[in-house]
mmCIF file of N, CA, C and O in Angstrom:
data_model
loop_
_atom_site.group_PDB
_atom_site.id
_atom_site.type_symbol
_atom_site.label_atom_id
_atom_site.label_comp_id
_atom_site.label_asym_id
_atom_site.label_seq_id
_atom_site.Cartn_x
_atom_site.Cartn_y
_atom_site.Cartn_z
ATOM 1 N N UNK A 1 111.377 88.423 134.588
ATOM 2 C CA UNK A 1 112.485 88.279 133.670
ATOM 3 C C UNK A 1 113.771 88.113 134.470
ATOM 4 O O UNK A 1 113.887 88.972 135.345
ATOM 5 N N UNK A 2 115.024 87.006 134.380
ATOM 6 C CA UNK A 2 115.866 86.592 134.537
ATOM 7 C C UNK A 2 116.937 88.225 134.686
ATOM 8 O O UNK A 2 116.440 89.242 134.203
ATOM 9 N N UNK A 3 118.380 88.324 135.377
ATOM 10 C CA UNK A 3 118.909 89.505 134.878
ATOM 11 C C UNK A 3 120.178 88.949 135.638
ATOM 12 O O UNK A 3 120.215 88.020 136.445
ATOM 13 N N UNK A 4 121.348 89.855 135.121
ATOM 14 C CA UNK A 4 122.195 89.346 135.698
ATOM 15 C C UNK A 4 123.001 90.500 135.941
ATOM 16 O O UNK A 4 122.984 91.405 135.108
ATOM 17 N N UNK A 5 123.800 90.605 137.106
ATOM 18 C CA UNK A 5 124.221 91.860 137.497
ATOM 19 C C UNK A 5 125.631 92.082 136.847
ATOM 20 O O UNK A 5 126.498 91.211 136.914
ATOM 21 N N UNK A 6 125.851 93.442 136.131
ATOM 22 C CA UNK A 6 127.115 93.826 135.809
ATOM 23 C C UNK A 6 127.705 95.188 136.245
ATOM 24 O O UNK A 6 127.015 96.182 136.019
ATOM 25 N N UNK A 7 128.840 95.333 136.811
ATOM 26 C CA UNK A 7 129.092 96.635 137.107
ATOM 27 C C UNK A 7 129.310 97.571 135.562
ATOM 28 O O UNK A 7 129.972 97.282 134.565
ATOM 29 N N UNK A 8 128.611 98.558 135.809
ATOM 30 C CA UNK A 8 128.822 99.766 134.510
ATOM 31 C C UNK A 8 129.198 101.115 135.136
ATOM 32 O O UNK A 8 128.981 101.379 136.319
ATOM 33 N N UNK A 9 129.985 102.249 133.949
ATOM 34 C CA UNK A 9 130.090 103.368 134.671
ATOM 35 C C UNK A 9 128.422 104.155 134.029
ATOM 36 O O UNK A 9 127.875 104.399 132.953
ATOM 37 N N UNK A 10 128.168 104.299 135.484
ATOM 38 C CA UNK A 10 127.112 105.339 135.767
ATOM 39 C C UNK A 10 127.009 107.103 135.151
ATOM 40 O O UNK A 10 127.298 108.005 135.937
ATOM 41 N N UNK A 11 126.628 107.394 133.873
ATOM 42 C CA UNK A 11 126.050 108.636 133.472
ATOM 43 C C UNK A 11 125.316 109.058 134.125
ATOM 44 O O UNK A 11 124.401 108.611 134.817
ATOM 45 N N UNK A 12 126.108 110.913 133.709
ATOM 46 C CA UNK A 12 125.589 111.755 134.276
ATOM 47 C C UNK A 12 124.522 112.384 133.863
ATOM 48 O O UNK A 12 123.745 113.073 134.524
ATOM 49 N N UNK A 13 124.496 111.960 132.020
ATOM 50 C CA UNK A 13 124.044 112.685 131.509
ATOM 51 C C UNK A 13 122.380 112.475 131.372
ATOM 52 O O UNK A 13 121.980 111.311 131.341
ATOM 53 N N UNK A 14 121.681 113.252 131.312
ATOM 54 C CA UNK A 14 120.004 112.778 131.446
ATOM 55 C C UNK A 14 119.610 112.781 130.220
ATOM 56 O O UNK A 14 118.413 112.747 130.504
ATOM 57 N N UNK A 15 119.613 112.791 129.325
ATOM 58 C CA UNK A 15 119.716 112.155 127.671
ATOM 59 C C UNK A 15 119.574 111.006 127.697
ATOM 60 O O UNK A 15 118.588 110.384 127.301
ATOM 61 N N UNK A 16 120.938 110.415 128.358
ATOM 62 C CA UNK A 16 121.747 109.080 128.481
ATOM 63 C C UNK A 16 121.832 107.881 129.308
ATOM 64 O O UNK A 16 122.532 106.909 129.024
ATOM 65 N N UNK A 17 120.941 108.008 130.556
ATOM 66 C CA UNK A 17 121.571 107.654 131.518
ATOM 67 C C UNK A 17 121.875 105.752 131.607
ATOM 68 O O UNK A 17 121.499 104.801 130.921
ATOM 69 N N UNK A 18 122.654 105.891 132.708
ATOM 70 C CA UNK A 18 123.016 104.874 132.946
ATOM 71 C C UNK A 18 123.289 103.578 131.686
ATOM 72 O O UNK A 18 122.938 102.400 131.759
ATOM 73 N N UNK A 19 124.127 104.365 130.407
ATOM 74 C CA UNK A 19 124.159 103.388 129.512
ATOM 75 C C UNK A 19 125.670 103.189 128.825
ATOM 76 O O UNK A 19 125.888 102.649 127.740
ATOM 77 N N UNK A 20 126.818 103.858 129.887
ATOM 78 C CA UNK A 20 127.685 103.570 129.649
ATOM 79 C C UNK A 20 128.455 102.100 129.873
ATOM 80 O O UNK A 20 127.965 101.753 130.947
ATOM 81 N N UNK A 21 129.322 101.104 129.500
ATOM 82 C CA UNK A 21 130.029 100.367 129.871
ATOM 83 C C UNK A 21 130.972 100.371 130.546
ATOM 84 O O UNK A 21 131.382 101.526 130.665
ATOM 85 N N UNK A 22 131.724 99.470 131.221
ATOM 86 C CA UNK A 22 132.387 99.656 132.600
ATOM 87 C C UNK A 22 134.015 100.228 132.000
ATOM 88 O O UNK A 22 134.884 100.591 132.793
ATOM 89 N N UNK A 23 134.164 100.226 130.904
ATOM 90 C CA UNK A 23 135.282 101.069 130.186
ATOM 91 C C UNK A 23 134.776 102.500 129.880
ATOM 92 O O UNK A 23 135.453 102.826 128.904
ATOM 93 N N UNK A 24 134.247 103.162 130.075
ATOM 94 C CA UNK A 24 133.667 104.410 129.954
ATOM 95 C C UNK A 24 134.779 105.196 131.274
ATOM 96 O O UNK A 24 135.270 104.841 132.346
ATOM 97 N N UNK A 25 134.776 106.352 130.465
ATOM 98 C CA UNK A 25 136.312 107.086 131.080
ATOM 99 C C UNK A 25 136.168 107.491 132.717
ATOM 100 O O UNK A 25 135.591 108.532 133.032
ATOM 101 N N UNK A 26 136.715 106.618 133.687
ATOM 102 C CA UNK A 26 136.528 107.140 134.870
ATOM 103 C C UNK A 26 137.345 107.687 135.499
ATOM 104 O O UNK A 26 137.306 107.738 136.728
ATOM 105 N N UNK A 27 138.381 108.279 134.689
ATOM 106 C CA UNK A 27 139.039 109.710 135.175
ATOM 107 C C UNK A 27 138.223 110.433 135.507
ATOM 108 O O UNK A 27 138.421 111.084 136.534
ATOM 109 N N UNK A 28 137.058 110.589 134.807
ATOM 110 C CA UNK A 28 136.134 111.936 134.859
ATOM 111 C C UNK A 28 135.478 111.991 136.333
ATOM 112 O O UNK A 28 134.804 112.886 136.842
ATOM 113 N N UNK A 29 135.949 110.567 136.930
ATOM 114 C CA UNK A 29 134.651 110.657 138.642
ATOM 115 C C UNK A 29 133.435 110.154 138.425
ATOM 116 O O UNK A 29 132.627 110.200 139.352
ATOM 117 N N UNK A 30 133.009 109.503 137.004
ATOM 118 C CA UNK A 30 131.942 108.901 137.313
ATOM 119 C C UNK A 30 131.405 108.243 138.373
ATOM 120 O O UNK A 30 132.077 107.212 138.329
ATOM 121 N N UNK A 31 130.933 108.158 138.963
ATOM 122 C CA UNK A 31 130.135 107.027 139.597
ATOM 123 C C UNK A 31 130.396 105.741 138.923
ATOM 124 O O UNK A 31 130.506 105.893 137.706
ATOM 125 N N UNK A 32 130.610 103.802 139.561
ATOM 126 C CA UNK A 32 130.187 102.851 138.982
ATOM 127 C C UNK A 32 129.629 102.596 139.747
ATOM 128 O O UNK A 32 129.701 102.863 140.947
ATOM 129 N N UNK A 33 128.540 101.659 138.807
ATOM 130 C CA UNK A 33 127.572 100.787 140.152
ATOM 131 C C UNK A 33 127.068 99.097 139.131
ATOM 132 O O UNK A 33 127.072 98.635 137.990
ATOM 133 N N UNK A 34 126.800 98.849 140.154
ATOM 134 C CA UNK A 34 125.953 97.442 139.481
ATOM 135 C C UNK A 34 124.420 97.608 139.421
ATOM 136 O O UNK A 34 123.588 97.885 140.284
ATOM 137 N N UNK A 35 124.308 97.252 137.648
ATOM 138 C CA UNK A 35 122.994 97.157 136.961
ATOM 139 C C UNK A 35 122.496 95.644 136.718
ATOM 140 O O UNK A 35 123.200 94.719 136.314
ATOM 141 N N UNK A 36 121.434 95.604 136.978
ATOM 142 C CA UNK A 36 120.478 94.138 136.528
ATOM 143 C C UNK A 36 120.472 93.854 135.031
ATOM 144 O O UNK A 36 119.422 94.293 134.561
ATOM 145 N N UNK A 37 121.196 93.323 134.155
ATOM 146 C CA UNK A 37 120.875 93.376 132.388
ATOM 147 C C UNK A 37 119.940 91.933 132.436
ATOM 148 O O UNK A 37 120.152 90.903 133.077
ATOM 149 N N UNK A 38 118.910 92.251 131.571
ATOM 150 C CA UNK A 38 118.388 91.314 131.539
ATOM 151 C C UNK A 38 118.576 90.189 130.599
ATOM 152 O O UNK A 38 118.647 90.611 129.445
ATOM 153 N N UNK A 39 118.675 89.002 130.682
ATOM 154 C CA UNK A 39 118.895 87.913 130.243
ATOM 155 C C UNK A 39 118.573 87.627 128.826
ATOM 156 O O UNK A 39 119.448 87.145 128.106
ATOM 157 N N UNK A 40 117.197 87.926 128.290
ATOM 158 C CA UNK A 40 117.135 87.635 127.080
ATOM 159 C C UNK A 40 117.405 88.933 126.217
ATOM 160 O O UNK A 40 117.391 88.768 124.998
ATOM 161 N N UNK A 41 117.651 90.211 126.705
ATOM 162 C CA UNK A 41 118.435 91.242 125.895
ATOM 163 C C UNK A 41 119.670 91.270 125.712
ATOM 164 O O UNK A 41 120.307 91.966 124.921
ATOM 165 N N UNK A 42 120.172 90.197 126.745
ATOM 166 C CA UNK A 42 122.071 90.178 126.500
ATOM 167 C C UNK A 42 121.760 88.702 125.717
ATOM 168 O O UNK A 42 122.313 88.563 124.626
ATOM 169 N N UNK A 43 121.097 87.840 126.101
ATOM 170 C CA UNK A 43 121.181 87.021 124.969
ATOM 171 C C UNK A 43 121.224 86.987 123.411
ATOM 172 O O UNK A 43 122.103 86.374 122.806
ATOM 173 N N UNK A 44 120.185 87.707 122.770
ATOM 174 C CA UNK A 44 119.938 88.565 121.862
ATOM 175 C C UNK A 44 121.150 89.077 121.279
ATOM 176 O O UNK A 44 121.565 88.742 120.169
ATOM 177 N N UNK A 45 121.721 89.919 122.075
ATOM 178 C CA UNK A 45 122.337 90.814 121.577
ATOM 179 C C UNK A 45 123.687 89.794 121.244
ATOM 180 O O UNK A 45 124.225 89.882 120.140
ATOM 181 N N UNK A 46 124.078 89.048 122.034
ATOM 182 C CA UNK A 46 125.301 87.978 121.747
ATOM 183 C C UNK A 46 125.159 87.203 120.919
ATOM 184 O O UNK A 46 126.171 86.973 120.256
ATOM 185 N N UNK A 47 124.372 86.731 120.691
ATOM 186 C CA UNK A 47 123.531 85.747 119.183
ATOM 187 C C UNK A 47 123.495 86.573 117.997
ATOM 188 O O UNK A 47 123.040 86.075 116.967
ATOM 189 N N UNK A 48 123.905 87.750 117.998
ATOM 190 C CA UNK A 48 123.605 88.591 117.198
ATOM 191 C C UNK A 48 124.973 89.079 116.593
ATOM 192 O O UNK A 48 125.389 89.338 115.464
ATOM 193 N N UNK A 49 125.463 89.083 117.834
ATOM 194 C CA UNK A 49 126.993 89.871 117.127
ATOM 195 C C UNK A 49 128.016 88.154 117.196
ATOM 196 O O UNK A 49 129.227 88.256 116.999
ATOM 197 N N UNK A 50 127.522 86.952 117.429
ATOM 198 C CA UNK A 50 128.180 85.985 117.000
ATOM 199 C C UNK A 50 128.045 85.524 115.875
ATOM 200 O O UNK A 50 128.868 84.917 115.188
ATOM 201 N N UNK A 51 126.611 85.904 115.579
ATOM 202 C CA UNK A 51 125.975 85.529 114.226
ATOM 203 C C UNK A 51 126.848 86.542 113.181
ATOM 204 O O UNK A 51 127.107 86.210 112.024
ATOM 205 N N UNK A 52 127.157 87.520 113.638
ATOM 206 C CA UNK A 52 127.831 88.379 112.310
ATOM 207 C C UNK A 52 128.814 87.914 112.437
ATOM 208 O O UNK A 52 128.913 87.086 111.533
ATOM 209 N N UNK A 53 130.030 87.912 113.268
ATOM 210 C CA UNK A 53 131.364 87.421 113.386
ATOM 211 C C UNK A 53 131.715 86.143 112.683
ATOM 212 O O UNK A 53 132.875 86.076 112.276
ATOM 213 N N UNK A 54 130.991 85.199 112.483
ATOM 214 C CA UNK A 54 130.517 84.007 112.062
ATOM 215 C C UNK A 54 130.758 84.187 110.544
ATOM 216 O O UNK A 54 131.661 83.720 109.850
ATOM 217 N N UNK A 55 129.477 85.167 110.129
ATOM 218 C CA UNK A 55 129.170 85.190 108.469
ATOM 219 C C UNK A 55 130.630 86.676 108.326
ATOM 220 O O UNK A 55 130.658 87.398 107.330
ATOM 221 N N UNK A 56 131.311 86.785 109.097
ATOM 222 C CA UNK A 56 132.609 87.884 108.382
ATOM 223 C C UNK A 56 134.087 86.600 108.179
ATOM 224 O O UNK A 56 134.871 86.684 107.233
ATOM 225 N N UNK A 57 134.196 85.444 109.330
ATOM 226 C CA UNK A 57 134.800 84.450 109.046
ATOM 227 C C UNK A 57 134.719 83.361 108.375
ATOM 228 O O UNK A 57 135.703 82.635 108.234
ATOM 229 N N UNK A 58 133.380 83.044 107.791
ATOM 230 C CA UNK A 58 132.928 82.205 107.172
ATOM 231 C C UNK A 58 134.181 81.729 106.188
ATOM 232 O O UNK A 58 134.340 80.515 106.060
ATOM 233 N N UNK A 59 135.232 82.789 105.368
ATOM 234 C CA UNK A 59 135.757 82.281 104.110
ATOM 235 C C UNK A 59 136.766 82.425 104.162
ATOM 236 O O UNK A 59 137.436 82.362 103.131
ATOM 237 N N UNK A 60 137.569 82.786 105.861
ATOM 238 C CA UNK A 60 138.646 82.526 106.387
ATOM 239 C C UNK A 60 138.903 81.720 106.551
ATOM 240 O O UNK A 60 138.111 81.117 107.275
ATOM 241 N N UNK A 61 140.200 80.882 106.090
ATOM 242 C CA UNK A 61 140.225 79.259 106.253
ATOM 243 C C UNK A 61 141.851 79.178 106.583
ATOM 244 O O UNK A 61 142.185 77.994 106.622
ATOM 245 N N UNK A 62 142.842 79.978 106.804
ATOM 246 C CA UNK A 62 144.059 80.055 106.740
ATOM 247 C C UNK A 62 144.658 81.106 105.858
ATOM 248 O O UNK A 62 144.055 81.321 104.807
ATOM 249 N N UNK A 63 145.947 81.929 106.152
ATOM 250 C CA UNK A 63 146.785 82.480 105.618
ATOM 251 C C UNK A 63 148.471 81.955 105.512
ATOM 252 O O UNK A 63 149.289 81.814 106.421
ATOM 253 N N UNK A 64 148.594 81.769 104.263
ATOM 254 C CA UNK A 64 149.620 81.035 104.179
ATOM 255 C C UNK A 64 149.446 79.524 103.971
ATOM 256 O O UNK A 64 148.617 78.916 103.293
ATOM 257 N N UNK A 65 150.539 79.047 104.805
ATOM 258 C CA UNK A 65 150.582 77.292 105.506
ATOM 259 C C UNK A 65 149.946 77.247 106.750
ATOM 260 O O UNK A 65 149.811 76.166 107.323
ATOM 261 N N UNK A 66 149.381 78.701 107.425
ATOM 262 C CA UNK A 66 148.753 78.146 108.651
ATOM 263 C C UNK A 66 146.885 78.167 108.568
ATOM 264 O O UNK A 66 146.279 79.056 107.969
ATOM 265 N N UNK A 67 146.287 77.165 109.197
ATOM 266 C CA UNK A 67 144.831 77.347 109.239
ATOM 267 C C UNK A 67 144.653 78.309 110.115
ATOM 268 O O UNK A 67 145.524 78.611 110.931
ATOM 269 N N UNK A 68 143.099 79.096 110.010
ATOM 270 C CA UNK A 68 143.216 79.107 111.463
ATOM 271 C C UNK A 68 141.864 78.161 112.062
ATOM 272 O O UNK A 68 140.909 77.663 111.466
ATOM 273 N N UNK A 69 142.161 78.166 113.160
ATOM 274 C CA UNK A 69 141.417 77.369 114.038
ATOM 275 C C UNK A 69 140.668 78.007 115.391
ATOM 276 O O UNK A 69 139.961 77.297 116.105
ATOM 277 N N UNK A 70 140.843 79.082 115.600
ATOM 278 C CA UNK A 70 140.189 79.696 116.597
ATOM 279 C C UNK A 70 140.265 80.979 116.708
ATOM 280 O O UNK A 70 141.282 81.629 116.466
ATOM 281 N N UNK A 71 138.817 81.598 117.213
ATOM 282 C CA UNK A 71 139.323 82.948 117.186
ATOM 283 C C UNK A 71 138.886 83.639 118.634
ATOM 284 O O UNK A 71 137.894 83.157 119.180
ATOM 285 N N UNK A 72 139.312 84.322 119.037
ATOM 286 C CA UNK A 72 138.610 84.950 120.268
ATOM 287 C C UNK A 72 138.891 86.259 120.610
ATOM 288 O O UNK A 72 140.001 86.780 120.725
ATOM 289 N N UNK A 73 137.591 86.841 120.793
ATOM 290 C CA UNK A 73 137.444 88.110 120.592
ATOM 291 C C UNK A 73 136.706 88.339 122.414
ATOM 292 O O UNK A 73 136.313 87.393 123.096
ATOM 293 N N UNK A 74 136.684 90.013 122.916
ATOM 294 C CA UNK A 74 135.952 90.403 123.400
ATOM 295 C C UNK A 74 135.256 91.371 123.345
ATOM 296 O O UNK A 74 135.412 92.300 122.552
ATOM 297 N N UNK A 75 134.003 91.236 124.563
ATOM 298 C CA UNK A 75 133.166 92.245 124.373
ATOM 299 C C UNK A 75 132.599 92.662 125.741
ATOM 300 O O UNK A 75 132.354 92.052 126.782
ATOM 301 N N UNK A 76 132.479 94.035 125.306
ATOM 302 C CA UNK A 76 132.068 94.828 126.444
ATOM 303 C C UNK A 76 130.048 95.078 126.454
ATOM 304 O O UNK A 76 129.290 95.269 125.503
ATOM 305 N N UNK A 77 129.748 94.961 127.991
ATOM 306 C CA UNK A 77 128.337 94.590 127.743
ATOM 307 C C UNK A 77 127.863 96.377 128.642
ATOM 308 O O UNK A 77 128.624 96.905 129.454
ATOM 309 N N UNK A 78 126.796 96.856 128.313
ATOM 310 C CA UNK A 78 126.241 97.847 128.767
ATOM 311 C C UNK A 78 125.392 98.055 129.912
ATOM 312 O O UNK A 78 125.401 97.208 130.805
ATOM 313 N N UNK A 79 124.903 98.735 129.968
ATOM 314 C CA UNK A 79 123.862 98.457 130.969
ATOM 315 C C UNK A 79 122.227 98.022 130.806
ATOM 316 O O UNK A 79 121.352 97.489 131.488
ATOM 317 N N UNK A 80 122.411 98.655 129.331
ATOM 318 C CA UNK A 80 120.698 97.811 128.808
ATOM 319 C C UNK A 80 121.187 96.355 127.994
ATOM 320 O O UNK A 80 120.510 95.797 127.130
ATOM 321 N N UNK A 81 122.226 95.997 128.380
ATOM 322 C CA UNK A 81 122.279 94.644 127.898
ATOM 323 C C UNK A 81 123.133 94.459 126.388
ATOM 324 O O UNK A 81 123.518 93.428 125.836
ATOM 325 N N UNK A 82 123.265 96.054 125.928
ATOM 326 C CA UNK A 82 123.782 96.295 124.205
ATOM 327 C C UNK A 82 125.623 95.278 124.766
ATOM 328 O O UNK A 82 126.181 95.070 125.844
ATOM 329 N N UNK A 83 125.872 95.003 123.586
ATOM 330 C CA UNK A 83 127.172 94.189 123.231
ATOM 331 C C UNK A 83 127.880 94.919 122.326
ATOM 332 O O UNK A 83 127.501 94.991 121.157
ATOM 333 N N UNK A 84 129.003 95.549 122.775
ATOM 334 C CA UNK A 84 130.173 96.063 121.744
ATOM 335 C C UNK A 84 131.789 95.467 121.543
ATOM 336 O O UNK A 84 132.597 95.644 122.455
ATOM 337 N N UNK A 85 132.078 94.952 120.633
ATOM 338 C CA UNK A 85 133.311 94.476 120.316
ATOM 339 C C UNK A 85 134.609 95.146 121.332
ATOM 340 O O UNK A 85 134.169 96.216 121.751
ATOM 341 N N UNK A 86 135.391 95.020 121.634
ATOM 342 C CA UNK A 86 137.169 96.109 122.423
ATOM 343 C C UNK A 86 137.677 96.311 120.810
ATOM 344 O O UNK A 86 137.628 95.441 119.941
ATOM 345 N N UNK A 87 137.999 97.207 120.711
ATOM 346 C CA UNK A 87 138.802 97.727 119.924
ATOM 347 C C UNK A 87 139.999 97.804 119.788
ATOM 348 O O UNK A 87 140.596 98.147 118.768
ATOM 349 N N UNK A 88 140.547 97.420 121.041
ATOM 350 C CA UNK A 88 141.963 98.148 121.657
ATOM 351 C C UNK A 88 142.239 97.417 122.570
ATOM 352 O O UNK A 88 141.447 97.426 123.512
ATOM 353 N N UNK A 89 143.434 96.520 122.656
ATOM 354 C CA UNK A 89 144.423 96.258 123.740
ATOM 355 C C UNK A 89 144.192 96.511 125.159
ATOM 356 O O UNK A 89 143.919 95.871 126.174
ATOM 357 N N UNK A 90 144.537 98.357 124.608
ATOM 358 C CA UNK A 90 144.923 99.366 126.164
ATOM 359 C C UNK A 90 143.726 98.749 127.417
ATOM 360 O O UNK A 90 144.039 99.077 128.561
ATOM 361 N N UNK A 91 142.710 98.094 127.322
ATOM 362 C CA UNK A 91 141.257 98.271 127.659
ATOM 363 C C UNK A 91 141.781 97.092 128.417
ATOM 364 O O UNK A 91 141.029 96.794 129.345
ATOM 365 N N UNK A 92 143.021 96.198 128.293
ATOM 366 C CA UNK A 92 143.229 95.266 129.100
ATOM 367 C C UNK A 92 141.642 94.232 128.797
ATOM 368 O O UNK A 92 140.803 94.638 127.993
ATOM 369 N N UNK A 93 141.460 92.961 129.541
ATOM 370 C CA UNK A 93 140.360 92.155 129.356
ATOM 371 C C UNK A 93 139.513 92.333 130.912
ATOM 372 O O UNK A 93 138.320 92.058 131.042
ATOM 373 N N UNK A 94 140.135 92.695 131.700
ATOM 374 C CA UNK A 94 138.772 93.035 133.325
ATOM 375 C C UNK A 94 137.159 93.542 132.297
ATOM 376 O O UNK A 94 137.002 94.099 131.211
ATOM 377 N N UNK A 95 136.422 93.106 133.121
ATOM 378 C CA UNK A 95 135.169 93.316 133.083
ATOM 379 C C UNK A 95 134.645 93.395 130.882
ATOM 380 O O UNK A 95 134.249 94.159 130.001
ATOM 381 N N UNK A 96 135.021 92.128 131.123
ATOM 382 C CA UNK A 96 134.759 91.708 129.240
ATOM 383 C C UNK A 96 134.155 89.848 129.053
ATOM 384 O O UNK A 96 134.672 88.797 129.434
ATOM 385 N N UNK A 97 132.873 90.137 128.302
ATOM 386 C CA UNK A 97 133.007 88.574 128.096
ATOM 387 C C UNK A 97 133.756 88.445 126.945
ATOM 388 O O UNK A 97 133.639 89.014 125.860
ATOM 389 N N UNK A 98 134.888 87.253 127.502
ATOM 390 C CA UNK A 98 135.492 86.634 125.718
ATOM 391 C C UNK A 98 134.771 85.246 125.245
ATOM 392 O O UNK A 98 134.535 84.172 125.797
ATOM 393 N N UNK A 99 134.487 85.920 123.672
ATOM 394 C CA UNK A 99 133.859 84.913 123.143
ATOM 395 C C UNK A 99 134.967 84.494 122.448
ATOM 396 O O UNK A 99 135.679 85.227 121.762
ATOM 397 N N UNK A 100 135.206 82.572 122.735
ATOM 398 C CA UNK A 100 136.190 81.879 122.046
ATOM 399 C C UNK A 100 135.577 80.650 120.996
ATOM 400 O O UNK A 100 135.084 79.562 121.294
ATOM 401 N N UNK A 101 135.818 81.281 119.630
ATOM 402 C CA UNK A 101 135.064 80.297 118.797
ATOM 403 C C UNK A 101 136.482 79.444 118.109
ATOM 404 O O UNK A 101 137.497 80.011 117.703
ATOM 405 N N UNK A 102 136.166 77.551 118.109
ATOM 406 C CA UNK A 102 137.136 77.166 117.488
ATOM 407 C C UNK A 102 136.424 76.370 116.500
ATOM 408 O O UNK A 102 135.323 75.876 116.745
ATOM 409 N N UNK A 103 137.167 76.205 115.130
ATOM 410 C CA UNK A 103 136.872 75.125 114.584
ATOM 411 C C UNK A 103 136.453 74.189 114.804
ATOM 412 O O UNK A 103 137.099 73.470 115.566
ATOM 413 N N UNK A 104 134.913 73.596 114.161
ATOM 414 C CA UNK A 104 135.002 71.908 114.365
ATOM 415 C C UNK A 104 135.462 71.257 113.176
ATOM 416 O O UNK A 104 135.595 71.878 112.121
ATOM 417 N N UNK A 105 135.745 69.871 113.308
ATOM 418 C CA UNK A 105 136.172 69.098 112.351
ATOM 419 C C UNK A 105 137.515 69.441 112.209
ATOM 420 O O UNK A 105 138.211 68.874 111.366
#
């Protein structure tokens, strides 16, 4: 299986391990390191949360006089490959894929 390396912060916790994202609080001294995610679980998982983003814009077409025409969002990837939206600014964009979807036609 294909994988592609991403740095993540490294858990301590043995419940948990190694399944934080590279925004995971490293005040605390975590450890980061680089993990192998594998290819068709981050694929998956991006097809998945584009596919929803998709059917939540579907009937967005403009506010006002303006269309819109593009949207772009990011996301933070884990170490088993899971995909979570940024929530927040503060998080800056380092270590995020942005997905940029524009209108066709």
């Amino acid at each position: 299986m294909n994988s592609i390396p991403f740095l993540v912060t490294l858990s301590d916790k043995v419940d948990k391990p190694d399944e934080m994202g590279l925004f995971a609080d490293t005040r605390s001294g975590a450890p980061v390191g680089l993990k192998e995610v594998p290819v068709d679980i981050l694929k998956n998982n991006l097809t998945k949360l584009s596919t929803t983003i998709m059917d939540v814009l579907k009937d967005i077409h403009g506010v006002g006089k303006y269309n819109l025409t593009e949207v772009t969002l990011q996301a933070e990837v884990n170490a088993e490959g899971g995909v979570s939206l940024i929530g927040s600014a503060n998080l800056g964009a380092k270590g995020t894929i942005t997905l940029k979807f524009e209108k066709s036609g």
